[in-house]
Amino acid sequence: MESQMNPQEARAALDAVDESRSGIADRLYTPWWYHPILGLLVGGLIAVAGSGARLAIVWGAVAAFALGVLLLATAYRRIAGVWADYSAGPRSRRSAQVAFAVGVIIAATGASVGLGFDLWWPATVAGGIIAVLTVVWGRHYDTLLRADLRETA
């Protein structure tokens, strides 16, 4: 099947797609409070889960984390009008994968040391580090995500 578009129409269609991608990237504005709250949620969960707390307390932290993330995502969708996933582009996807791997390593180290020596503070330190990294890396990820969305496929 052959296209009936002439080169000028095709260029105009491609320009419209580029403009649409750029418009979506512009709408992906993350409020200043988003990453700090996410950092507190993730860091808090790691601190509680790795501290050797009773199972009921850990499950309470998991429930608080899940509810907090749900409310945070809902607020973001309402403000931005869109939700981006991790498949926007190679740089943002790679950054998310590296951030996840680093977080797992830090959390596992804190929990292992804390539980292995019956100490509560290594998991708390790991949770604090993860909270800070979530804020810093989250803002970096947003920049990469917007750049990936602006680029043409």
mmCIF file of C-alpha atoms in Angstrom:
data_model
loop_
_atom_site.group_PDB
_atom_site.id
_atom_site.type_symbol
_atom_site.label_atom_id
_atom_site.label_comp_id
_atom_site.label_asym_id
_atom_site.label_seq_id
_atom_site.Cartn_x
_atom_site.Cartn_y
_atom_site.Cartn_z
ATOM 1 C CA MET A 1 0.000 0.000 0.000
ATOM 2 C CA GLU A 2 1.475 3.282 -1.073
ATOM 3 C CA SER A 3 1.094 6.555 0.807
ATOM 4 C CA GLN A 4 -0.682 9.407 -0.911
ATOM 5 C CA MET A 5 1.199 12.038 1.112
ATOM 6 C CA ASN A 6 3.554 14.369 -0.598
ATOM 7 C CA PRO A 7 6.859 15.227 1.104
ATOM 8 C CA GLN A 8 5.553 18.538 2.460
ATOM 9 C CA GLU A 9 2.550 16.854 4.101
ATOM 10 C CA ALA A 10 4.779 14.158 5.553
ATOM 11 C CA ARG A 11 7.134 16.784 6.982
ATOM 12 C CA ALA A 12 4.188 18.676 8.484
ATOM 13 C CA ALA A 13 2.903 15.462 10.091
ATOM 14 C CA LEU A 14 6.328 14.691 11.562
ATOM 15 C CA ASP A 15 6.626 18.263 12.849
ATOM 16 C CA ALA A 16 3.225 17.883 14.536
ATOM 17 C CA VAL A 17 4.442 14.712 16.261
ATOM 18 C CA ASP A 18 7.605 16.503 17.441
ATOM 19 C CA GLU A 19 5.537 19.412 18.737
ATOM 20 C CA SER A 20 3.221 17.002 20.557
ATOM 21 C CA ARG A 21 6.162 15.234 22.228
ATOM 22 C CA SER A 22 7.617 18.566 23.259
ATOM 23 C CA GLY A 23 4.245 19.643 24.654
ATOM 24 C CA ILE A 24 4.018 16.480 26.731
ATOM 25 C CA ALA A 25 7.565 17.034 28.002
ATOM 26 C CA ASP A 26 6.608 20.572 29.036
ATOM 27 C CA ARG A 27 3.570 19.234 30.957
ATOM 28 C CA LEU A 28 5.746 16.830 32.951
ATOM 29 C CA TYR A 29 6.528 19.417 35.544
ATOM 30 C CA THR A 30 7.193 17.804 38.907
ATOM 31 C CA PRO A 31 6.215 19.965 41.883
ATOM 32 C CA TRP A 32 9.010 20.762 44.351
ATOM 33 C CA TRP A 33 7.401 18.628 47.059
ATOM 34 C CA TYR A 34 7.031 15.432 44.995
ATOM 35 C CA HIS A 35 10.520 13.942 45.345
ATOM 36 C CA PRO A 36 10.981 14.856 49.041
ATOM 37 C CA ILE A 37 7.701 13.105 49.893
ATOM 38 C CA LEU A 38 8.642 10.112 47.741
ATOM 39 C CA GLY A 39 12.052 10.049 49.432
ATOM 40 C CA LEU A 40 10.447 10.025 52.878
ATOM 41 C CA LEU A 41 8.114 7.214 51.847
ATOM 42 C CA VAL A 42 10.847 5.024 50.353
ATOM 43 C CA GLY A 43 13.444 5.839 53.001
ATOM 44 C CA GLY A 44 10.941 5.340 55.801
ATOM 45 C CA LEU A 45 9.915 1.960 54.463
ATOM 46 C CA ILE A 46 13.544 0.841 54.209
ATOM 47 C CA ALA A 47 14.320 2.123 57.707
ATOM 48 C CA VAL A 48 11.375 0.309 59.281
ATOM 49 C CA ALA A 49 11.647 -2.897 57.256
ATOM 50 C CA GLY A 50 15.349 -3.344 57.943
ATOM 51 C CA SER A 51 15.309 -2.328 61.584
ATOM 52 C CA GLY A 52 14.105 -5.616 63.009
ATOM 53 C CA ALA A 53 10.768 -4.129 64.057
ATOM 54 C CA ARG A 54 7.843 -6.420 64.744
ATOM 55 C CA LEU A 55 6.067 -7.808 61.716
ATOM 56 C CA ALA A 56 2.909 -5.811 62.450
ATOM 57 C CA ILE A 57 4.911 -2.575 62.399
ATOM 58 C CA VAL A 58 6.592 -3.544 59.119
ATOM 59 C CA TRP A 59 3.210 -4.327 57.541
ATOM 60 C CA GLY A 60 1.922 -0.988 58.802
ATOM 61 C CA ALA A 61 4.883 0.716 57.142
ATOM 62 C CA VAL A 62 4.179 -1.177 53.903
ATOM 63 C CA ALA A 63 0.526 -0.058 54.025
ATOM 64 C CA ALA A 64 1.528 3.558 54.748
ATOM 65 C CA PHE A 65 4.043 3.416 51.882
ATOM 66 C CA ALA A 66 1.471 2.028 49.434
ATOM 67 C CA LEU A 67 -1.146 4.594 50.425
ATOM 68 C CA GLY A 68 1.398 7.417 50.273
ATOM 69 C CA VAL A 69 2.605 6.423 46.805
ATOM 70 C CA LEU A 70 -0.997 6.105 45.582
ATOM 71 C CA LEU A 71 -1.858 9.582 46.891
ATOM 72 C CA LEU A 72 1.356 11.039 45.473
ATOM 73 C CA ALA A 73 0.739 9.529 42.024
ATOM 74 C CA THR A 74 -2.876 10.692 42.063
ATOM 75 C CA ALA A 75 -1.845 14.241 42.977
ATOM 76 C CA TYR A 76 0.814 14.264 40.243
ATOM 77 C CA ARG A 77 -1.628 13.050 37.582
ATOM 78 C CA ARG A 78 -4.122 15.694 38.646
ATOM 79 C CA ILE A 79 -1.522 18.483 38.485
ATOM 80 C CA ALA A 80 0.299 17.419 35.294
ATOM 81 C CA GLY A 81 -2.637 15.822 33.492
ATOM 82 C CA VAL A 82 -0.376 12.999 32.305
ATOM 83 C CA TRP A 83 1.696 10.168 33.747
ATOM 84 C CA ALA A 84 5.011 9.095 32.274
ATOM 85 C CA ASP A 85 6.298 5.570 32.441
ATOM 86 C CA TYR A 86 9.878 4.357 32.342
ATOM 87 C CA SER A 87 9.822 3.588 28.629
ATOM 88 C CA ALA A 88 10.132 7.164 27.431
ATOM 89 C CA GLY A 89 13.690 6.831 26.228
ATOM 90 C CA PRO A 90 17.010 5.127 26.746
ATOM 91 C CA ARG A 91 18.612 7.674 29.078
ATOM 92 C CA SER A 92 15.700 8.006 31.477
ATOM 93 C CA ARG A 93 15.094 4.237 31.464
ATOM 94 C CA ARG A 94 18.774 3.532 32.179
ATOM 95 C CA SER A 95 18.802 6.148 34.946
ATOM 96 C CA ALA A 96 15.752 4.560 36.597
ATOM 97 C CA GLN A 97 17.347 1.113 36.390
ATOM 98 C CA VAL A 98 20.613 2.333 37.915
ATOM 99 C CA ALA A 99 18.756 4.210 40.670
ATOM 100 C CA PHE A 100 16.754 1.090 41.499
ATOM 101 C CA ALA A 101 19.880 -1.087 41.599
ATOM 102 C CA VAL A 102 21.745 1.389 43.822
ATOM 103 C CA GLY A 103 18.726 1.607 46.131
ATOM 104 C CA VAL A 104 18.493 -2.176 46.416
ATOM 105 C CA ILE A 105 22.212 -2.415 47.231
ATOM 106 C CA ILE A 106 21.987 0.290 49.906
ATOM 107 C CA ALA A 107 18.811 -1.172 51.420
ATOM 108 C CA ALA A 108 20.181 -4.716 51.424
ATOM 109 C CA THR A 109 23.433 -3.575 53.009
ATOM 110 C CA GLY A 110 21.664 -1.614 55.739
ATOM 111 C CA ALA A 111 19.228 -4.417 56.477
ATOM 112 C CA SER A 112 21.904 -7.120 56.428
ATOM 113 C CA VAL A 113 24.226 -5.264 58.770
ATOM 114 C CA GLY A 114 21.381 -4.240 61.060
ATOM 115 C CA LEU A 115 19.722 -7.626 61.265
ATOM 116 C CA GLY A 116 23.036 -9.495 61.347
ATOM 117 C CA PHE A 117 24.312 -7.546 64.352
ATOM 118 C CA ASP A 118 20.886 -6.873 65.910
ATOM 119 C CA LEU A 119 21.233 -3.112 65.407
ATOM 120 C CA TRP A 120 18.453 -0.749 64.382
ATOM 121 C CA TRP A 121 20.550 2.164 63.116
ATOM 122 C CA PRO A 122 22.118 0.707 59.905
ATOM 123 C CA ALA A 123 18.676 0.385 58.314
ATOM 124 C CA THR A 124 17.818 3.914 59.447
ATOM 125 C CA VAL A 125 21.022 5.247 57.903
ATOM 126 C CA ALA A 126 20.280 3.303 54.694
ATOM 127 C CA GLY A 127 16.741 4.737 54.662
ATOM 128 C CA GLY A 128 18.113 8.257 55.086
ATOM 129 C CA ILE A 129 20.617 7.803 52.269
ATOM 130 C CA ILE A 130 17.893 6.424 50.010
ATOM 131 C CA ALA A 131 15.597 9.344 50.899
ATOM 132 C CA VAL A 132 18.273 11.860 49.868
ATOM 133 C CA LEU A 133 19.138 9.911 46.706
ATOM 134 C CA THR A 134 15.453 9.748 45.785
ATOM 135 C CA VAL A 135 15.249 13.537 45.856
ATOM 136 C CA VAL A 136 18.496 14.148 43.953
ATOM 137 C CA TRP A 137 18.164 11.322 41.464
ATOM 138 C CA GLY A 138 14.443 11.928 40.983
ATOM 139 C CA ARG A 139 15.059 15.471 39.808
ATOM 140 C CA HIS A 140 17.841 14.261 37.525
ATOM 141 C CA TYR A 141 15.525 11.578 36.147
ATOM 142 C CA ASP A 142 12.867 14.194 35.383
ATOM 143 C CA THR A 143 15.383 16.168 33.337
ATOM 144 C CA LEU A 144 16.383 13.058 31.378
ATOM 145 C CA LEU A 145 12.757 12.044 30.861
ATOM 146 C CA ARG A 146 11.829 15.432 29.406
ATOM 147 C CA ALA A 147 14.896 15.339 27.122
ATOM 148 C CA ASP A 148 14.004 11.816 25.954
ATOM 149 C CA LEU A 149 10.447 12.898 25.192
ATOM 150 C CA ARG A 150 11.588 15.920 23.192
ATOM 151 C CA GLU A 151 13.851 13.851 20.954
ATOM 152 C CA THR A 152 12.420 12.217 17.910
ATOM 153 C CA ALA A 153 12.332 8.454 17.690
#
